CSV table of C-alpha atoms and ligand atoms in Angstrom, one decimal:
chain,number,residue,atom,x,y,z
A,1,MET,CA,0.0,0.0,0.0
A,2,THR,CA,1.3,3.5,-0.8
A,3,PHE,CA,0.4,6.3,1.6
A,4,GLN,CA,-0.6,9.6,0.1
A,5,MET,CA,-1.8,12.9,1.3
A,6,THR,CA,-5.4,14.2,0.8
A,7,ILE,CA,-5.5,17.6,-0.7
A,8,HIS,CA,-8.7,18.9,-2.3
A,9,GLY,CA,-10.2,15.5,-2.0
A,10,LYS,CA,-7.5,13.8,-4.1
A,11,SER,CA,-4.5,11.6,-3.5
A,12,VAL,CA,-1.3,13.6,-3.6
A,13,SER,CA,2.2,12.1,-3.5
A,14,SER,CA,5.4,14.2,-3.1
A,15,GLU,CA,8.8,14.4,-4.6
A,16,ARG,CA,10.5,13.5,-1.4
A,17,ALA,CA,9.5,11.0,1.3
A,18,ILE,CA,10.1,10.5,5.0
A,19,ASP,CA,10.9,7.1,6.4
A,20,VAL,CA,8.6,5.4,8.9
A,21,VAL,CA,10.3,3.1,11.4
A,22,ASN,CA,8.7,0.2,13.3
A,23,PRO,CA,9.8,1.0,16.9
A,24,ALA,CA,9.7,-2.7,17.8
A,25,THR,CA,12.6,-3.4,15.4
A,26,GLY,CA,14.2,0.0,14.7
A,27,GLU,CA,13.8,-0.7,11.0
A,28,VAL,CA,12.2,1.4,8.3
A,29,PHE,CA,9.1,-0.4,6.9
A,30,GLU,CA,7.3,2.3,5.0
A,31,THR,CA,7.6,5.8,3.7
A,32,ALA,CA,5.2,8.8,3.8
A,33,PRO,CA,5.0,11.9,1.6
A,34,ASP,CA,7.1,14.9,2.6
A,35,CYS,CA,4.8,17.8,1.8
A,36,SER,CA,6.4,20.7,-0.1
A,37,LYS,CA,5.6,24.4,0.5
A,38,GLU,CA,3.6,24.5,-2.7
A,39,GLN,CA,1.5,21.5,-1.6
A,40,LEU,CA,0.9,23.2,1.8
A,41,ASP,CA,-0.3,26.3,-0.1
A,42,GLU,CA,-2.6,24.1,-2.2
A,43,ALA,CA,-4.0,22.4,0.9
A,44,VAL,CA,-4.7,25.8,2.6
A,45,ALA,CA,-6.2,27.3,-0.6
A,46,SER,CA,-8.5,24.2,-1.0
A,47,ALA,CA,-9.6,24.5,2.7
A,48,GLN,CA,-10.2,28.3,2.2
A,49,GLU,CA,-12.3,27.6,-0.8
A,50,ALA,CA,-14.2,24.8,0.9
A,51,PHE,CA,-14.9,27.0,3.9
A,52,LYS,CA,-17.1,29.3,1.9
A,53,SER,CA,-19.7,26.6,1.5
A,54,TRP,CA,-19.0,24.4,4.5
A,55,LYS,CA,-19.6,27.3,7.0
A,56,GLY,CA,-23.0,27.8,5.5
A,57,THR,CA,-23.9,24.1,5.3
A,58,PRO,CA,-26.6,23.5,8.0
A,59,ILE,CA,-25.0,22.1,11.2
A,60,GLU,CA,-27.2,19.0,11.0
A,61,GLU,CA,-25.5,18.1,7.7
A,62,ARG,CA,-22.1,18.8,9.1
A,63,GLN,CA,-22.9,16.6,12.1
A,64,ALA,CA,-24.2,13.9,9.8
A,65,ALA,CA,-21.0,14.0,7.8
A,66,VAL,CA,-18.9,13.6,11.0
A,67,ARG,CA,-21.2,10.6,12.0
A,68,LYS,CA,-20.6,9.1,8.5
A,69,ALA,CA,-16.9,9.5,9.0
A,70,ALA,CA,-17.1,7.8,12.4
A,71,ASP,CA,-18.8,4.8,10.8
A,72,ILE,CA,-16.1,4.6,8.2
A,73,LEU,CA,-13.4,4.7,10.9
A,74,ALA,CA,-15.2,2.0,12.9
A,75,GLU,CA,-15.5,-0.2,9.8
A,76,HIS,CA,-11.8,0.0,9.2
A,77,ALA,CA,-10.7,-0.4,12.9
A,78,SER,CA,-9.1,-3.9,12.3
A,79,GLU,CA,-7.1,-2.8,9.3
A,80,LEU,CA,-5.9,0.4,10.9
A,81,SER,CA,-5.0,-1.2,14.3
A,82,ARG,CA,-2.4,-3.5,12.6
A,83,LEU,CA,-0.9,-0.5,10.9
A,84,PHE,CA,-1.1,1.4,14.1
A,85,THR,CA,1.0,-1.2,15.9
A,86,ARG,CA,3.7,-1.2,13.3
A,87,GLU,CA,4.1,2.5,13.3
A,88,GLN,CA,3.3,3.4,17.0
A,89,GLY,CA,4.3,0.2,18.8
A,90,ARG,CA,1.2,-0.4,21.0
A,91,PRO,CA,-0.3,-3.9,21.2
A,92,VAL,CA,-2.9,-4.5,18.5
A,93,ASP,CA,-5.9,-4.9,20.8
A,94,MET,CA,-5.1,-1.6,22.5
A,95,ALA,CA,-4.6,0.0,19.1
A,96,TYR,CA,-8.0,-1.3,18.1
A,97,SER,CA,-9.5,0.3,21.2
A,98,GLU,CA,-8.0,3.7,20.3
A,99,ILE,CA,-9.5,3.6,16.8
A,100,GLU,CA,-12.9,2.3,17.8
A,101,GLY,CA,-12.9,4.7,20.8
A,102,SER,CA,-12.2,7.5,18.4
A,103,ALA,CA,-15.2,6.6,16.2
A,104,THR,CA,-17.4,6.6,19.3
A,105,TRP,CA,-15.9,10.0,20.3
A,106,MET,CA,-16.7,11.5,16.9
A,107,LYS,CA,-20.3,10.4,17.2
A,108,ALA,CA,-20.6,12.1,20.6
A,109,VAL,CA,-19.0,15.3,19.2
A,110,ALA,CA,-21.5,15.2,16.3
A,111,GLU,CA,-24.3,15.5,18.9
A,112,MET,CA,-23.1,18.9,20.0
A,113,SER,CA,-24.3,22.3,18.7
A,114,PRO,CA,-23.2,25.7,19.8
A,115,PRO,CA,-25.7,27.7,21.9
A,116,VAL,CA,-27.6,30.8,20.7
A,117,GLU,CA,-27.8,33.1,23.7
A,118,VAL,CA,-30.5,35.8,23.9
A,119,ALA,CA,-29.4,38.6,26.4
A,120,GLU,CA,-32.4,40.8,25.8
A,121,ASP,CA,-35.8,40.3,24.0
A,122,SER,CA,-37.8,43.5,24.9
A,123,ASP,CA,-39.7,46.3,23.2
A,124,GLN,CA,-36.5,48.2,23.1
A,125,GLN,CA,-34.2,45.7,21.5
A,126,PHE,CA,-33.3,42.2,20.7
A,127,VAL,CA,-29.7,41.1,21.6
A,128,GLU,CA,-28.4,37.7,20.6
A,129,THR,CA,-25.0,36.0,20.6
A,130,ARG,CA,-24.2,33.3,18.1
A,131,TYR,CA,-21.0,31.4,17.5
A,132,LEU,CA,-19.5,31.5,14.0
A,133,PRO,CA,-16.7,29.3,12.6
A,134,LEU,CA,-13.2,30.8,12.4
A,135,GLY,CA,-11.9,29.6,9.0
A,136,VAL,CA,-9.2,27.1,8.2
A,137,ILE,CA,-7.8,25.2,11.2
A,138,CYS,CA,-4.1,24.0,11.4
A,139,ALA,CA,-4.3,20.8,13.3
A,140,ILE,CA,-1.0,19.3,14.5
A,141,SER,CA,-0.9,16.0,16.5
A,142,PRO,CA,1.8,14.0,18.3
A,143,TRP,CA,2.8,10.3,18.1
A,144,ASN,CA,1.6,8.9,21.4
A,145,PHE,CA,-2.2,8.8,20.5
A,146,PRO,CA,-2.0,9.6,16.8
A,147,VAL,CA,-5.6,8.7,15.9
A,148,ASN,CA,-7.4,9.8,19.0
A,149,LEU,CA,-5.7,13.2,19.3
A,150,SER,CA,-6.3,13.9,15.6
A,151,ILE,CA,-10.0,13.1,16.0
A,152,TRP,CA,-10.2,15.4,19.0
A,153,LYS,CA,-9.3,18.2,16.7
A,154,ILE,CA,-11.1,17.5,13.4
A,155,ALA,CA,-14.5,16.4,14.8
A,156,PRO,CA,-15.3,19.6,16.7
A,157,ALA,CA,-13.5,21.8,14.1
A,158,LEU,CA,-15.7,20.4,11.3
A,159,VAL,CA,-19.0,20.3,13.3
A,160,ALA,CA,-18.3,24.0,14.1
A,161,GLY,CA,-18.1,24.8,10.4
A,162,ASN,CA,-14.4,25.2,9.9
A,163,THR,CA,-12.2,23.4,7.4
A,164,VAL,CA,-9.0,21.7,8.4
A,165,VAL,CA,-5.5,20.9,7.3
A,166,LEU,CA,-4.2,18.1,9.6
A,167,LYS,CA,-0.6,17.1,10.1
A,168,PRO,CA,0.3,14.0,12.1
A,169,SER,CA,3.7,13.5,13.7
A,170,PRO,CA,6.5,12.5,11.3
A,171,PHE,CA,6.9,9.4,13.5
A,172,THR,CA,3.3,8.1,13.1
A,173,PRO,CA,1.9,9.5,9.8
A,174,LEU,CA,0.4,6.4,8.3
A,175,CYS,CA,-2.9,5.8,10.1
A,176,THR,CA,-3.7,9.4,9.8
A,177,LEU,CA,-2.9,9.5,6.0
A,178,ARG,CA,-5.1,6.4,5.6
A,179,ILE,CA,-7.9,8.0,7.6
A,180,GLY,CA,-7.7,11.1,5.3
A,181,GLU,CA,-8.1,8.8,2.3
A,182,LEU,CA,-11.1,7.0,3.9
A,183,PHE,CA,-12.8,10.2,5.0
A,184,ARG,CA,-12.9,11.5,1.4
A,185,ASP,CA,-16.2,9.7,1.2
A,186,ALA,CA,-17.6,11.6,4.1
A,187,PHE,CA,-16.7,15.3,3.5
A,188,PRO,CA,-16.8,17.6,0.4
A,189,LYS,CA,-13.4,18.1,-1.1
A,190,GLY,CA,-11.2,20.6,0.7
A,191,VAL,CA,-13.0,20.3,4.0
A,192,LEU,CA,-10.4,17.9,5.4
A,193,ASN,CA,-6.9,17.9,4.0
A,194,VAL,CA,-4.3,15.6,5.5
A,195,ILE,CA,-0.6,16.2,4.9
A,196,SER,CA,2.6,14.7,6.2
A,197,GLY,CA,6.2,15.7,6.3
A,198,GLY,CA,9.4,16.1,8.3
A,199,ASP,CA,10.5,18.6,10.9
A,200,ASP,CA,10.1,21.6,8.6
A,201,LEU,CA,6.4,21.2,8.0
A,202,GLY,CA,5.1,22.1,11.4
A,203,PRO,CA,6.8,25.6,11.5
A,204,MET,CA,5.8,26.1,7.8
A,205,MET,CA,2.2,25.5,8.9
A,206,THR,CA,2.1,27.6,12.0
A,207,SER,CA,3.6,30.6,10.1
A,208,HIS,CA,1.2,30.2,7.2
A,209,PRO,CA,-1.1,33.3,7.0
A,210,GLY,CA,-4.0,31.2,5.6
A,211,PHE,CA,-4.8,29.6,8.9
A,212,ALA,CA,-7.3,31.2,11.3
A,213,LYS,CA,-6.4,29.0,14.3
A,214,ILE,CA,-3.8,26.4,15.4
A,215,SER,CA,-4.8,23.4,17.5
A,216,PHE,CA,-1.6,21.8,18.7
A,217,THR,CA,-0.9,18.8,20.9
A,218,GLY,CA,2.7,18.1,21.7
A,219,SER,CA,5.5,19.1,24.1
A,220,SER,CA,5.5,22.3,26.1
A,221,ALA,CA,8.8,23.3,24.4
A,222,THR,CA,7.2,23.1,20.9
A,223,GLY,CA,4.0,24.6,22.1
A,224,LYS,CA,5.9,27.8,23.1
A,225,LYS,CA,7.3,28.0,19.5
A,226,VAL,CA,3.8,27.5,18.1
A,227,MET,CA,2.5,30.3,20.1
A,228,GLU,CA,5.3,32.6,19.1
A,229,SER,CA,4.7,31.8,15.5
A,230,ALA,CA,1.0,32.3,15.8
A,231,SER,CA,1.4,35.7,17.3
A,232,LYS,CA,2.6,37.2,14.0
A,233,ASP,CA,-0.9,37.3,12.6
A,234,LEU,CA,-2.8,36.7,15.8
A,235,LYS,CA,-4.0,33.2,15.0
A,236,ARG,CA,-6.1,31.7,17.7
A,237,VAL,CA,-4.3,28.8,19.5
A,238,THR,CA,-5.3,25.9,21.6
A,239,LEU,CA,-2.2,24.2,23.1
A,240,GLU,CA,-2.4,20.7,24.8
A,241,LEU,CA,1.1,20.2,26.2
A,242,GLY,CA,3.2,18.2,28.5
A,243,GLY,CA,2.5,17.1,32.1
A,244,ASN,CA,4.3,15.7,35.2
A,245,ASP,CA,1.3,14.4,36.9
A,246,ALA,CA,1.3,13.5,40.6
A,247,ALA,CA,-0.8,10.8,42.2
A,248,ILE,CA,-1.4,10.8,45.9
A,249,VAL,CA,-2.1,7.5,47.6
A,250,MET,CA,-3.6,7.9,51.1
A,251,PRO,CA,-3.1,5.3,53.9
A,252,ASP,CA,-6.6,4.0,53.9
A,253,VAL,CA,-6.6,2.4,50.4
A,254,ASP,CA,-7.2,-1.3,49.7
A,255,LEU,CA,-3.9,-2.2,48.0
A,256,ASP,CA,-5.4,-5.4,46.6
A,257,GLU,CA,-7.9,-3.2,44.7
A,258,VAL,CA,-5.8,-0.3,43.6
A,259,ALA,CA,-2.2,-1.5,43.0
A,260,GLU,CA,-2.9,-2.7,39.4
A,261,LYS,CA,-4.9,0.4,38.6
A,262,ILE,CA,-2.1,2.6,39.8
A,263,PHE,CA,0.4,0.6,37.8
A,264,PHE,CA,-1.4,0.9,34.5
A,265,GLY,CA,-2.2,4.6,35.2
A,266,ALA,CA,1.5,5.1,35.1
A,267,PHE,CA,2.7,2.6,32.5
A,268,PHE,CA,-0.1,2.1,29.9
A,269,ASN,CA,1.2,2.9,26.4
A,270,THR,CA,4.7,2.4,27.9
A,271,ALA,CA,4.0,5.6,29.9
A,272,GLN,CA,3.8,7.7,26.8
A,273,ILE,CA,0.7,9.5,27.9
A,274,CYS,CA,0.5,13.2,28.7
A,275,VAL,CA,-1.8,12.4,31.7
A,276,ALA,CA,0.0,9.3,33.0
A,277,THR,CA,1.0,9.3,36.7
A,278,LYS,CA,4.6,10.5,36.5
A,279,ARG,CA,5.2,11.1,40.3
A,280,LEU,CA,3.7,8.7,42.8
A,281,TYR,CA,3.4,10.1,46.3
A,282,VAL,CA,2.5,7.3,48.8
A,283,HIS,CA,1.8,7.6,52.5
A,284,HIS,CA,4.8,6.2,54.4
A,285,SER,CA,2.7,3.6,56.3
A,286,ILE,CA,1.8,1.7,53.1
A,287,TYR,CA,4.8,2.7,51.0
A,288,ASP,CA,6.8,-0.5,51.2
A,289,ASP,CA,3.8,-2.7,50.6
A,290,LEU,CA,2.7,-0.7,47.5
A,291,ARG,CA,6.3,-0.6,46.1
A,292,ASP,CA,6.7,-4.3,46.4
A,293,ARG,CA,3.3,-4.9,44.7
A,294,LEU,CA,4.1,-2.5,41.8
A,295,ALA,CA,7.5,-4.2,41.4
A,296,ALA,CA,5.8,-7.6,41.2
A,297,ILE,CA,3.4,-6.4,38.6
A,298,ALA,CA,6.3,-5.0,36.6
A,299,THR,CA,8.0,-8.3,36.7
A,300,ALA,CA,4.9,-10.1,35.4
A,301,THR,CA,4.2,-7.6,32.6
A,302,LYS,CA,5.5,-8.6,29.2
A,303,VAL,CA,7.3,-5.8,27.3
A,304,GLY,CA,7.8,-6.6,23.6
A,305,ASP,CA,6.6,-6.2,20.0
A,306,GLY,CA,3.0,-5.1,20.1
A,307,ALA,CA,2.3,-7.5,17.2
A,308,GLU,CA,3.1,-10.5,19.4
A,309,GLN,CA,0.5,-12.2,21.5
A,310,GLY,CA,0.8,-11.6,25.2
A,311,THR,CA,2.6,-8.2,24.9
A,312,THR,CA,1.2,-5.6,27.3
A,313,LEU,CA,3.7,-2.8,26.9
A,314,GLY,CA,5.3,-2.0,23.5
A,315,PRO,CA,8.5,-0.1,22.8
A,316,ILE,CA,9.2,3.6,23.1
A,317,GLN,CA,7.8,5.1,19.9
A,318,ASN,CA,10.9,6.7,18.4
A,319,LYS,CA,14.6,6.8,18.7
A,320,GLY,CA,14.9,10.4,19.9
A,321,GLN,CA,12.4,9.7,22.7
A,322,PHE,CA,14.2,6.4,23.5
A,323,GLU,CA,17.5,8.2,23.9
A,324,ARG,CA,15.9,10.8,26.2
A,325,VAL,CA,14.4,8.1,28.4
A,326,MET,CA,17.7,6.2,28.5
A,327,ASN,CA,19.5,9.4,29.4
A,328,LEU,CA,17.1,9.9,32.4
A,329,LEU,CA,17.7,6.3,33.4
A,330,ASP,CA,21.5,6.6,33.2
A,331,ASP,CA,21.2,9.8,35.3
A,332,ALA,CA,19.2,7.9,37.9
A,333,LYS,CA,21.8,5.1,38.0
A,334,GLN,CA,24.8,7.5,38.2
A,335,THR,CA,23.3,9.5,41.0
A,336,GLY,CA,22.9,6.3,43.0
A,337,LEU,CA,19.1,6.1,43.1
A,338,THR,CA,17.6,2.7,43.9
A,339,LEU,CA,15.9,1.2,40.8
A,340,LEU,CA,13.5,-1.8,40.7
A,341,THR,CA,13.4,-3.2,37.2
A,342,GLY,CA,10.6,-5.2,35.7
A,343,SER,CA,10.6,-8.1,33.1
A,344,GLU,CA,13.3,-8.7,30.5
A,345,ILE,CA,13.1,-6.7,27.3
A,346,PRO,CA,13.8,-7.9,23.7
A,347,ASP,CA,17.4,-7.3,22.5
A,348,ASN,CA,16.7,-6.8,18.8
A,349,GLY,CA,17.3,-3.1,17.9
A,350,GLY,CA,13.8,-2.1,19.0
A,351,TYR,CA,13.4,0.9,21.3
A,352,PHE,CA,12.7,-1.1,24.5
A,353,VAL,CA,13.1,0.2,28.0
A,354,PRO,CA,12.4,-2.0,31.0
A,355,VAL,CA,9.6,-0.9,33.4
A,356,THR,CA,11.5,0.9,36.2
A,357,ILE,CA,10.3,2.0,39.6
A,358,VAL,CA,12.6,4.5,41.3
A,359,ASP,CA,12.5,3.9,45.1
A,360,ASN,CA,12.0,7.2,47.0
A,361,PRO,CA,14.4,9.5,45.1
A,362,PRO,CA,15.1,13.1,46.3
A,363,GLU,CA,12.4,15.6,45.2
A,364,ASP,CA,15.0,17.5,43.2
A,365,SER,CA,16.3,14.6,41.2
A,366,ARG,CA,15.8,14.8,37.4
A,367,VAL,CA,13.5,11.8,37.4
A,368,VAL,CA,11.0,13.6,39.6
A,369,GLN,CA,11.4,17.1,38.1
A,370,GLU,CA,11.2,16.1,34.4
A,371,GLU,CA,8.5,14.6,32.3
A,372,ALA,CA,9.9,11.2,31.5
A,373,PHE,CA,7.4,10.2,28.9
A,374,GLY,CA,8.7,6.6,29.3
A,375,PRO,CA,8.4,3.8,31.8
A,376,ILE,CA,10.4,5.3,34.7
A,377,LEU,CA,8.2,6.0,37.7
A,378,PRO,CA,9.5,7.8,40.8
A,379,MET,CA,7.7,6.7,44.1
A,380,LEU,CA,8.0,9.1,46.9
A,381,LYS,CA,7.0,8.9,50.6
A,382,PHE,CA,4.9,11.5,52.4
A,383,ASP,CA,3.7,12.0,56.0
A,384,GLN,CA,1.4,15.0,56.0
A,385,ILE,CA,-1.3,15.7,53.4
A,386,GLU,CA,-0.6,19.5,53.4
A,387,ASP,CA,3.0,18.9,52.5
A,388,VAL,CA,2.2,16.4,49.7
A,389,ILE,CA,-0.3,18.8,48.1
A,390,ASP,CA,2.5,21.5,48.0
A,391,ARG,CA,4.9,18.9,46.5
A,392,ALA,CA,2.3,17.8,43.9
A,393,ASN,CA,1.7,21.5,42.9
A,394,ASP,CA,5.4,22.4,42.9
A,395,SER,CA,5.7,21.8,39.1
A,396,GLU,CA,5.8,24.0,36.1
A,397,TYR,CA,3.1,21.6,34.7
A,398,GLY,CA,-0.5,21.3,35.6
A,399,LEU,CA,-2.2,18.8,33.4
A,400,ALA,CA,-3.8,16.1,35.6
A,401,GLY,CA,-3.5,14.3,38.9
A,402,ALA,CA,-5.0,11.5,41.0
A,403,VAL,CA,-6.0,10.9,44.5
A,404,TRP,CA,-6.5,7.4,45.9
A,405,SER,CA,-8.5,7.0,49.1
A,406,LYS,CA,-11.5,5.3,50.6
A,407,ASP,CA,-12.5,8.6,52.2
A,408,THR,CA,-14.1,10.2,49.1
A,409,ASP,CA,-15.0,13.5,50.9
A,410,LYS,CA,-11.4,13.9,52.0
A,411,ALA,CA,-10.3,12.9,48.5
A,412,MET,CA,-12.6,15.6,46.9
A,413,GLU,CA,-11.1,18.2,49.3
A,414,ILE,CA,-7.6,17.2,48.2
A,415,ALA,CA,-8.6,17.1,44.5
A,416,ARG,CA,-9.8,20.7,44.6
A,417,GLN,CA,-6.4,21.8,45.8
A,418,ILE,CA,-4.5,20.2,43.0
A,419,GLU,CA,-3.6,22.8,40.3
A,420,THR,CA,-4.4,20.8,37.2
A,421,GLY,CA,-7.1,20.7,34.6
A,422,THR,CA,-8.2,17.1,35.4
A,423,VAL,CA,-8.1,15.2,38.7
A,424,TRP,CA,-9.2,11.6,39.1
A,425,ILE,CA,-10.3,10.0,42.4
A,426,ASN,CA,-9.8,6.2,42.6
A,427,GLN,CA,-9.5,5.9,38.9
A,428,ASN,CA,-7.2,7.0,36.1
A,429,LEU,CA,-6.9,8.1,32.5
A,430,MET,CA,-10.7,8.5,32.1
A,431,LEU,CA,-11.7,11.2,29.7
A,432,ARG,CA,-15.1,12.1,28.1
A,433,PRO,CA,-16.1,14.0,25.0
A,434,ASP,CA,-18.5,16.2,26.9
A,435,THR,CA,-16.2,17.6,29.5
A,436,PRO,CA,-13.4,20.2,29.0
A,437,PHE,CA,-9.8,19.0,29.0
A,438,GLY,CA,-6.8,21.2,29.3
A,439,GLY,CA,-3.7,22.2,31.3
A,440,HIS,CA,-2.7,24.8,33.8
A,441,LYS,CA,0.7,26.6,33.7
A,442,HIS,CA,3.0,25.1,31.0
A,443,SER,CA,0.6,22.2,30.3
A,444,GLY,CA,-1.4,24.3,27.8
A,445,LEU,CA,-3.6,27.0,26.9
A,446,GLY,CA,-7.4,26.7,26.3
A,447,VAL,CA,-9.2,23.4,26.3
A,448,GLU,CA,-10.3,20.6,24.0
A,449,ASN,CA,-13.6,18.6,24.3
A,450,GLY,CA,-16.9,19.6,25.9
A,451,MET,CA,-18.9,22.7,24.8
A,452,GLU,CA,-15.9,24.8,25.8
A,453,GLY,CA,-13.7,22.8,23.4
A,454,LEU,CA,-16.3,23.2,20.6
A,455,LEU,CA,-16.5,27.0,21.2
A,456,GLU,CA,-12.7,27.3,20.9
A,457,TYR,CA,-13.3,26.6,17.2
A,458,MET,CA,-15.8,29.5,17.0
A,459,GLN,CA,-16.0,33.3,17.4
A,460,PRO,CA,-18.9,34.8,19.3
A,461,GLN,CA,-20.9,37.4,17.4
A,462,THR,CA,-23.4,39.6,19.2
A,463,VAL,CA,-26.2,41.2,17.1
A,464,TYR,CA,-28.1,44.2,18.6
A,465,LEU,CA,-31.4,44.9,16.9
A,466,SER,CA,-33.1,48.1,17.9
A,467,ARG,CA,-36.9,48.0,18.3
A,468,ALA,CA,-37.2,51.5,19.7
B,501,LIG,P1,6.4,17.4,19.8
B,501,LIG,O1,6.2,18.7,20.4
B,501,LIG,O2,7.8,17.0,19.5
B,501,LIG,O3,5.6,17.2,18.4
B,501,LIG,C1,4.2,17.4,18.3
B,501,LIG,C2,3.9,17.8,16.9
B,501,LIG,O4,4.4,19.0,16.6
B,501,LIG,C3,4.4,16.8,15.8
B,501,LIG,O5,3.4,16.7,14.8
B,501,LIG,C4,5.6,17.6,15.3
B,501,LIG,O6,6.0,17.3,14.0
B,501,LIG,C5,5.2,19.0,15.4
B,501,LIG,N1,6.2,20.0,15.5
B,501,LIG,C6,7.5,19.9,15.9
B,501,LIG,N2,8.1,21.1,15.9
B,501,LIG,C7,7.3,22.0,15.5
B,501,LIG,C8,7.3,23.4,15.4
B,501,LIG,N3,8.4,24.1,15.6
B,501,LIG,N4,6.2,24.0,15.0
B,501,LIG,C9,5.0,23.3,14.7
B,501,LIG,N5,4.9,22.0,14.9
B,501,LIG,C10,6.0,21.3,15.3
B,501,LIG,O7,5.7,16.4,20.8
B,501,LIG,P2,5.8,14.8,20.7
B,501,LIG,O8,7.1,14.3,21.1
B,501,LIG,O9,5.2,14.3,19.4
B,501,LIG,O10,4.7,14.4,21.8
B,501,LIG,C11,5.0,14.2,23.1
B,501,LIG,C12,4.6,15.4,24.0
B,501,LIG,O11,3.2,15.7,23.8
B,501,LIG,C13,4.7,15.1,25.5
B,501,LIG,O12,5.3,16.3,26.1
B,501,LIG,C14,3.3,14.9,25.9
B,501,LIG,O13,3.0,15.2,27.3
B,501,LIG,C15,2.6,15.9,25.0
B,501,LIG,N6,1.2,15.5,24.9
B,501,LIG,C16,0.2,16.3,25.4
B,501,LIG,C17,-1.1,16.0,25.3
B,501,LIG,C18,-2.2,16.8,25.9
B,501,LIG,O14,-3.4,16.6,25.5
B,501,LIG,N7,-1.9,17.8,26.7
B,501,LIG,C19,-1.5,14.8,24.7
B,501,LIG,C20,-0.5,14.0,24.1
B,501,LIG,C21,0.9,14.4,24.2
């Protein structure tokens, strides 16, 4: 199969190509187009042209088109999940869940309509606020949840009446390119363009004057560059960025019930989740017991090629990230931290890192302070709840957090003091299409999902009609 871009409803190849590597082997297995500046201009021009009619298409028709696309996605979930595993690394059944879950998500977004708010309806005047689409959206997604995080952008953007140029990460372009091809049957030409390319393409997009808004998911460092680039012509931005999420485990938990949930809240997708638990604060009275249980789960968890039966955790998705995670691990070793290492990893050139629990490192160690985005979890002891809330909040990030306790009133009280956009109590990683998701501080700007997320793709317009 050759993978092509979708520009103006057509297949478009490019002169140059980028290599796509299977992270479970470290070998190139496919190529993807490397979009040129001229092709980007064509995609933006096509989206601008399509916007003229899409914005005036009744919202019910736009919602129906998004529902149709969702059905197409669900029908192709098996085919896409095998491709997903080869380019992203996650086991096939979990890849399938992401794709099927994205289809369900699209359908939920297709149920949403922006409100019409009447501020006054009197003999004097009629005042109403409506929400209008913005124009062409520049959508840029990362490699950790390539399908889901692309759908989070295109579904609300299109329901709102915008048109889109979507760019996946150069590390995981294939599923998204294929989805662009499949969705040609759901949307008029130019409404959804999907392009791919190397490191130059992102900055080329964010500085392109044809976009009205950038919706970006990726690292905080790149997010700052995106915002700088957007400032030149005041493009709207939504930034979903990094996190260094803390979980607080209170002394009253039932470890039989929660240990496995805490483990997968930290390590699912090989810990490459913006909202994974990345700092685990545990009350000293249960610390040793939970540490030993997590270490035992790590030993029993198979790390390997996601295409192989029985694999629970795949490789790190790309070489650069693998090297960053290994550097953090080396730093932990060199500074004398105590490491508990899980099951064996394949030795085949794939980007595998063993599941590693760091036993009570100092608060200022790199492994606590930095977003690892890989399977290295620092576990830290605490005595006083006030102190641990301060430690949890003492981060430049503020994406999500978790509290584990049987005393749900107390847990709610703690949750309200955590400075993050999402807090879970006695669960993890749960997100819904009808509630806003976003980060405090360096974790982002604006939100995705929920009515607030839909309205970020729209501009309020207030009309004052005099009846005097
Ligand atoms: P990244 O910032 O390296 O890349 C993200 C995307 O931006 C890619 O498509 C990339 O090609 C593009 N890009 C790179 N440089 C660019 C530039 N100068 N201008 C415009 N685009 C550019 O991030 P990543 O390594 O792909 O993803 C991992 C990071 O994403 C982690 O920090 C993680 O926490 C974060 N993340 C956040 C969320 C969230 O919703 N808050 C979700 C997933 C991942």
